[in-house]
Tab-separated table of C-alpha atoms in Angstrom:
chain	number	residue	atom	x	y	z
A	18	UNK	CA	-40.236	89.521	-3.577
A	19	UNK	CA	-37.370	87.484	-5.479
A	20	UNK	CA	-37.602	87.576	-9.457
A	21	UNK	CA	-36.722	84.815	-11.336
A	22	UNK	CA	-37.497	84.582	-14.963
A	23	UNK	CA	-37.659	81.878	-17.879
A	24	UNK	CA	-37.571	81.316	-21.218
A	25	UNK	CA	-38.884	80.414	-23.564
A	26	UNK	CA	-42.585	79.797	-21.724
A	27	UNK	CA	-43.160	76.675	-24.007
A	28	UNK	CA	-40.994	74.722	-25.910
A	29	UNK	CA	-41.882	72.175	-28.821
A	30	UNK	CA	-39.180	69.840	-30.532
A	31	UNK	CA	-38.387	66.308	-31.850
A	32	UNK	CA	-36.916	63.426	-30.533
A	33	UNK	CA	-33.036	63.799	-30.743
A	34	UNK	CA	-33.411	67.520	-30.908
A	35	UNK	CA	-31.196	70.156	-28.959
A	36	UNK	CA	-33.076	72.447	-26.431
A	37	UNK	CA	-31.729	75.181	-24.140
A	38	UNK	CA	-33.883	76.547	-21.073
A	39	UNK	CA	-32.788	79.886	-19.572
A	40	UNK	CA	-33.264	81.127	-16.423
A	41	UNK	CA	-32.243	84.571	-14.546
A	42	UNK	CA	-32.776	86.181	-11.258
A	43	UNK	CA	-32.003	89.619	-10.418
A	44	UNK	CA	-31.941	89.054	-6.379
A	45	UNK	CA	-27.923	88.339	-6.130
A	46	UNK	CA	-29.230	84.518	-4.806
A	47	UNK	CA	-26.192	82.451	-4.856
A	48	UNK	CA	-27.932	79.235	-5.290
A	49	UNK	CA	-29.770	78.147	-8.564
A	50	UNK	CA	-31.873	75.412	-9.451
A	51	UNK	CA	-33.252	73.293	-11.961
A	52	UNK	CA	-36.967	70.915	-11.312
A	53	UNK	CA	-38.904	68.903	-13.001
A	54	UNK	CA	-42.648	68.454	-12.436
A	55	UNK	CA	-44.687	65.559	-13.184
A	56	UNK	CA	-47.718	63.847	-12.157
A	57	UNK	CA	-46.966	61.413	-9.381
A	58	UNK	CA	-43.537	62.479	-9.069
A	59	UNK	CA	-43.828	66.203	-7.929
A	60	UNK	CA	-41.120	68.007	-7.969
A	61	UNK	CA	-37.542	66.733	-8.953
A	62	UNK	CA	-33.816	68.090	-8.491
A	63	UNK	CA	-32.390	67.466	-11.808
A	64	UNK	CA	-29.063	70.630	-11.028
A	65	UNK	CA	-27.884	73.083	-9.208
A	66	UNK	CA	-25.113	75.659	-8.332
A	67	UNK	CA	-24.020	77.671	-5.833
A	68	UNK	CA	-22.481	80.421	-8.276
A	69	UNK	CA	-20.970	81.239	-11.644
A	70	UNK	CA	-19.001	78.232	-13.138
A	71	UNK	CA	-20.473	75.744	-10.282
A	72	UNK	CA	-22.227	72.615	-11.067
A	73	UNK	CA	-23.799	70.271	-8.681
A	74	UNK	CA	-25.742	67.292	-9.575
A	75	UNK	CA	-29.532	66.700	-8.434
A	76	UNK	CA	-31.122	63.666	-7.714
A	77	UNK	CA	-32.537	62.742	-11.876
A	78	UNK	CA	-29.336	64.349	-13.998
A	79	UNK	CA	-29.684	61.671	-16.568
A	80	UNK	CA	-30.039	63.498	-20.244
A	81	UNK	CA	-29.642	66.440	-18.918
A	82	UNK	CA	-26.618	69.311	-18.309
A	83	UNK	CA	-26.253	72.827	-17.033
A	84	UNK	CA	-24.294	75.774	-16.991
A	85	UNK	CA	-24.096	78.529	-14.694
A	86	UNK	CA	-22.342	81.351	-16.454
A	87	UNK	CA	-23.010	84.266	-14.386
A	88	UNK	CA	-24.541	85.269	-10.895
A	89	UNK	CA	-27.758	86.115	-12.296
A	90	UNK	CA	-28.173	82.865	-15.395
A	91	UNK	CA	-28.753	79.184	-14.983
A	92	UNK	CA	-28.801	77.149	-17.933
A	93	UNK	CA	-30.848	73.895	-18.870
A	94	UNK	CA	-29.581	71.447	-21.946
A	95	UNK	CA	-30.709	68.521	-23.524
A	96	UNK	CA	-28.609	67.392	-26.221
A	97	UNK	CA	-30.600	64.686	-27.334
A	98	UNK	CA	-34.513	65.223	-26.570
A	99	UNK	CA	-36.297	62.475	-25.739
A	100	UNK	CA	-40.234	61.930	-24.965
A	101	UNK	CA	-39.234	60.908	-21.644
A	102	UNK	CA	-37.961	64.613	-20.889
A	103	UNK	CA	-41.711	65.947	-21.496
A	104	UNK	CA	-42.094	67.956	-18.589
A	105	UNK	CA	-42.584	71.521	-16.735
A	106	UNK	CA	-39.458	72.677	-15.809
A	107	UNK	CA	-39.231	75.240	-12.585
A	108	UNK	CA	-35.942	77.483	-11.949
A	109	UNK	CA	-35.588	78.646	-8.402
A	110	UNK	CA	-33.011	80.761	-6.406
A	111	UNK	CA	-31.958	81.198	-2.585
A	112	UNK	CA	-29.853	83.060	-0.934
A	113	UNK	CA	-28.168	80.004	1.380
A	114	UNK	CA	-29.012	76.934	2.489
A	115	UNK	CA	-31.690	76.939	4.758
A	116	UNK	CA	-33.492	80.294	2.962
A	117	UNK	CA	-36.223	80.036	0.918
A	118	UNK	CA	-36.622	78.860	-2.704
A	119	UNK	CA	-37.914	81.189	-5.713
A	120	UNK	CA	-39.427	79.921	-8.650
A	121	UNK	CA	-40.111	80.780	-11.689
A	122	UNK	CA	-42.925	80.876	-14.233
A	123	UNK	CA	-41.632	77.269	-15.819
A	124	UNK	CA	-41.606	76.377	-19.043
A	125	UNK	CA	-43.486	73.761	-20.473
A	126	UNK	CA	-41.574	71.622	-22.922
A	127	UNK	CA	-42.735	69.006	-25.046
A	128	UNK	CA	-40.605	66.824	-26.787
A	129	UNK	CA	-42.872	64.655	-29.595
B	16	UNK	CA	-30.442	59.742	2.406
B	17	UNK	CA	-33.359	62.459	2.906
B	18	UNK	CA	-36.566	61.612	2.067
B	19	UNK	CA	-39.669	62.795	2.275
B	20	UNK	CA	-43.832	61.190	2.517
B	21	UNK	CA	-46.738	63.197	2.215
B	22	UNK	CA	-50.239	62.195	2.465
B	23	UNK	CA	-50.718	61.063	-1.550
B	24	UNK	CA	-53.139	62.077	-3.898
B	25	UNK	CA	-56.222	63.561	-3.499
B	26	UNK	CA	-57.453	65.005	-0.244
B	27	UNK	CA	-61.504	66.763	-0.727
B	28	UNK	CA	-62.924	68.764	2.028
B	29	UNK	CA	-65.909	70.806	2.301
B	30	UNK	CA	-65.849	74.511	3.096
B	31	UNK	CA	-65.619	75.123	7.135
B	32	UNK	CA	-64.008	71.940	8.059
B	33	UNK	CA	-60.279	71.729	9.571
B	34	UNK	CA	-57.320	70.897	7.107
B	35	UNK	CA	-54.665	68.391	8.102
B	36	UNK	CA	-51.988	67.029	5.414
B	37	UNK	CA	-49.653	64.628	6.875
B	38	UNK	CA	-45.423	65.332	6.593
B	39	UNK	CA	-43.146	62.991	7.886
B	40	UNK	CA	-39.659	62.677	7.109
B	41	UNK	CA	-36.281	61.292	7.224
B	42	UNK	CA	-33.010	62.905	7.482
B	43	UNK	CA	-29.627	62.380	9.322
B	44	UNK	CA	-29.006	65.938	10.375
B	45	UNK	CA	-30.838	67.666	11.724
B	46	UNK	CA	-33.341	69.598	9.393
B	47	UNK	CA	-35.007	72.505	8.278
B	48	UNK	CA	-38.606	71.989	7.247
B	49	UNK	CA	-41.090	73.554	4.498
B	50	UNK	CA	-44.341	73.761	2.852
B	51	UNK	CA	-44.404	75.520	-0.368
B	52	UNK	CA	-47.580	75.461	-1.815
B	53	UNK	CA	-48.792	75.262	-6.047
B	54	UNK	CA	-52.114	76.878	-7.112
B	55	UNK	CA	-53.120	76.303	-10.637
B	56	UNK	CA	-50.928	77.211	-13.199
B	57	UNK	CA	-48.932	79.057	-10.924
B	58	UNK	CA	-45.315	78.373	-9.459
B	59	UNK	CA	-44.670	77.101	-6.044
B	60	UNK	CA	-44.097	79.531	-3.245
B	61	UNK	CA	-43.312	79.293	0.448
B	62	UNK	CA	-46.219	78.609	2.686
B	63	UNK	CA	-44.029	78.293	6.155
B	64	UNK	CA	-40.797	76.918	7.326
B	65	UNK	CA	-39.901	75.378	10.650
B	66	UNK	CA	-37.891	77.961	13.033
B	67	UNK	CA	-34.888	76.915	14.626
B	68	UNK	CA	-36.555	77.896	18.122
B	69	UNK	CA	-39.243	75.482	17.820
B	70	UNK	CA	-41.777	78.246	17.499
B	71	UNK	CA	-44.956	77.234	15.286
B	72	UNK	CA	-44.880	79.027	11.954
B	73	UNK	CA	-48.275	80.464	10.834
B	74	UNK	CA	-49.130	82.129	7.790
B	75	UNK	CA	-52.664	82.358	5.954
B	76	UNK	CA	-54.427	80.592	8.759
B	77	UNK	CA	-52.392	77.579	8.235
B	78	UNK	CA	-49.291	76.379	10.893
B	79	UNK	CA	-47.203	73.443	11.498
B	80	UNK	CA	-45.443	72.126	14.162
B	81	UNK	CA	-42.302	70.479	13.955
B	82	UNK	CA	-41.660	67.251	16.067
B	83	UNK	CA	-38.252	65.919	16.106
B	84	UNK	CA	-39.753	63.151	17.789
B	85	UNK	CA	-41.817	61.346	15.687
B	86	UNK	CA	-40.314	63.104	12.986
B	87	UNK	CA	-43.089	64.850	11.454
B	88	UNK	CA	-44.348	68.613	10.093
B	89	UNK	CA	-48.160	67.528	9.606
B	90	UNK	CA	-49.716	71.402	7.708
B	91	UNK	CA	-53.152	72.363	9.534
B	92	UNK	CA	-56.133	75.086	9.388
B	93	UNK	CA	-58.694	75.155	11.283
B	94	UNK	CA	-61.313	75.954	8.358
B	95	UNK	CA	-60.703	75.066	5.207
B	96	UNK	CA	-61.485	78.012	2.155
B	97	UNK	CA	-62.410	77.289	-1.451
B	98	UNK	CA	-59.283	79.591	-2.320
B	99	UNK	CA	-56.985	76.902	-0.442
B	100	UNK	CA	-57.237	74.852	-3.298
B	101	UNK	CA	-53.817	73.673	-4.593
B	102	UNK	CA	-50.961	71.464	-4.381
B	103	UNK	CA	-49.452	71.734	-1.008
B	104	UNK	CA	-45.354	70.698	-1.031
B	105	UNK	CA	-43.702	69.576	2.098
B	106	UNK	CA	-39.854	69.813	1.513
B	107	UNK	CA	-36.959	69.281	4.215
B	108	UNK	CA	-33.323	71.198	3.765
B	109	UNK	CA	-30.696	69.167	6.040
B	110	UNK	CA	-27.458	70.469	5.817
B	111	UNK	CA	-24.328	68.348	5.882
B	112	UNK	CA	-21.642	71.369	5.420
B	113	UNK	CA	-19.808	72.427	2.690
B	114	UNK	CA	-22.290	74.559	0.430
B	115	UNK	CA	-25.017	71.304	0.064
B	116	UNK	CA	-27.912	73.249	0.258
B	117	UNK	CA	-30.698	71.107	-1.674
B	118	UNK	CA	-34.291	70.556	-1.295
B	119	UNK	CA	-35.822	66.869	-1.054
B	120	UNK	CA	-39.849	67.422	-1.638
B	121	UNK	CA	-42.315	65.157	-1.166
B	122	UNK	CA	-44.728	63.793	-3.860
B	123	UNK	CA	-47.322	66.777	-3.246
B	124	UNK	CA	-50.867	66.668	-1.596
B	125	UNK	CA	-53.836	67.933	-3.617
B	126	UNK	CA	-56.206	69.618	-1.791
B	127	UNK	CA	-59.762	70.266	-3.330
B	128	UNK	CA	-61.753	72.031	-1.132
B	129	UNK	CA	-65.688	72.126	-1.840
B	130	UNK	CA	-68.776	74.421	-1.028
C-alpha cells in the first residue's frame, strides 16, 4: 500500500499568521495533491503537481500556494491565515492519471 | 466542466437491507469513475473504479456499474453491515491530454447503517 505522510497532525494559529503543511510519499507517485474537507463541501482541489518544480492550480487556490520541491514533498502555504481556511487538509499521490489516489492522515488546522 | 452529484446528506439503513447511493455525472471526455470511501477519522481510500472494459468492479460486497448512457455510477450492496458506516465519495478522472490528471468529487454520501 502507498505511504503518504503529514505534518504537523494539528495546527493552531492566528489570523494573518504564516502556516506551512508538509507532505511526503515514498511510492515514486508523480502526481501530488492538496484537499480540503469541509462539511457540505466534501472534498476540494485546492493544488497539484505532476513532479518536482510543477505547479498546477485546483479548483479553490485562493489564499493558498504550493511548492513541490522534490519527487517525494508537496508543500501547503498560507501566508496570511484566515478563519475561512479552518479546515482538514488531505495530501494524496498517484502514479498517472487515471490510477488511484493516496491520502494521507490530514492535518487539522485551525486558524482562530 | 466536470462535475459531479451524489445523493446528499444523510442516507440511514437498517442492518440486512440493500445499499444504493446514487452517482451521476458530467464530463466531456470520456471518464474514469470512482468511489473512495471515509470512515471516521480516517482518510479516504479507494472503494472501486470503473474498468475500461465495462466490467462491474466489486470489492467488499459492494459494485457499480458504469452507464455511459444515462451517465451514472450508482454504488450498491446487497446487505448493508454496521461496519459500512462512512462517507462514501464518488469522484470522476476525465482526461483531456497533456498531464491533467485531477479528481472532481462529489459532495459525499453519509451512510449510517443501524441494527
Amino acid at each position: 500500500e502507498a505511504a503518504v505522510t503529514q505534518s504537523p497532525r494539528n495546527k493552531v494559529t492566528v489570523t494573518g499568521g504564516n502556516v506551512t503543511l508538509s507532505c511526503r510519499q515514498t511510492n515514486s507517485h508523480n502526481y501530488m495533491y492538496w484537499y480540503r474537507q469541509d462539511t457540505g463541501h466534501g472534498l476540494r482541489l485546492i493544488h497539484y503537481s505532476y513532479g518536482a518544480g510543477n505547479l498546477q492550480i485546483g479548483d479553490v487556490p485562493d489564499g493558498y500556494k504550493a511548492t513541490r520541491t522534490t519527487q517525494e514533498d508537496f508543500f501547503l502555504l498560507l501566508e496570511l491565515a484566515s478563519p475561512s481556511q479552518t479546515s482538514l487538509y488531505f495530501c494524496a499521490s498517484a502514479g498517472g492519471t487515471q490510477d488511484t489516489q493516496y491520502f494521507g492522515p490530514g492535518t487539522r488546522l485551525l486558524v482562530l | 466542466g466536470d462535475s459531479v452529484t451524489q445523493t446528499e446528506g444523510l442516507v440511514t439503513l437498517t442492518e440486512g437491507l440493500p445499499v444504493m447511493l446514487n452517482c451521476t455525472y458530467q464530463s466531456t471526455y470520456s471518464p474514469f469513475l470512482f468511489w473512495y470511501v471515509q470512515h471516521l477519522n480516517e482518510a479516504p481510500k479507494l472503494l472501486l473504479k470503473s474498468f475500461t472494459d465495462n466490467k462491474r468492479p466489486e470489492h467488499q460486497g459492494f459494485h457499480a456499474t458504469l452507464h455511459k448512457s444515462s451517465s451514472s455510477f450508482h454504488l450498491q450492496k446487497s446487505s448493508a453491515q454496521l461496519s459500512d458506516s462512512a462517507l462514501y465519495y464518488c469522484a470522476l478522472s476525465a482526461y483531456s491530454g497533456g498531464s491533467n490528471a485531477k479528481l472532481t468529487f462529489g459532495k459525499g454520501t453519509k451512510l449510517s447503517v443501524k441494527s
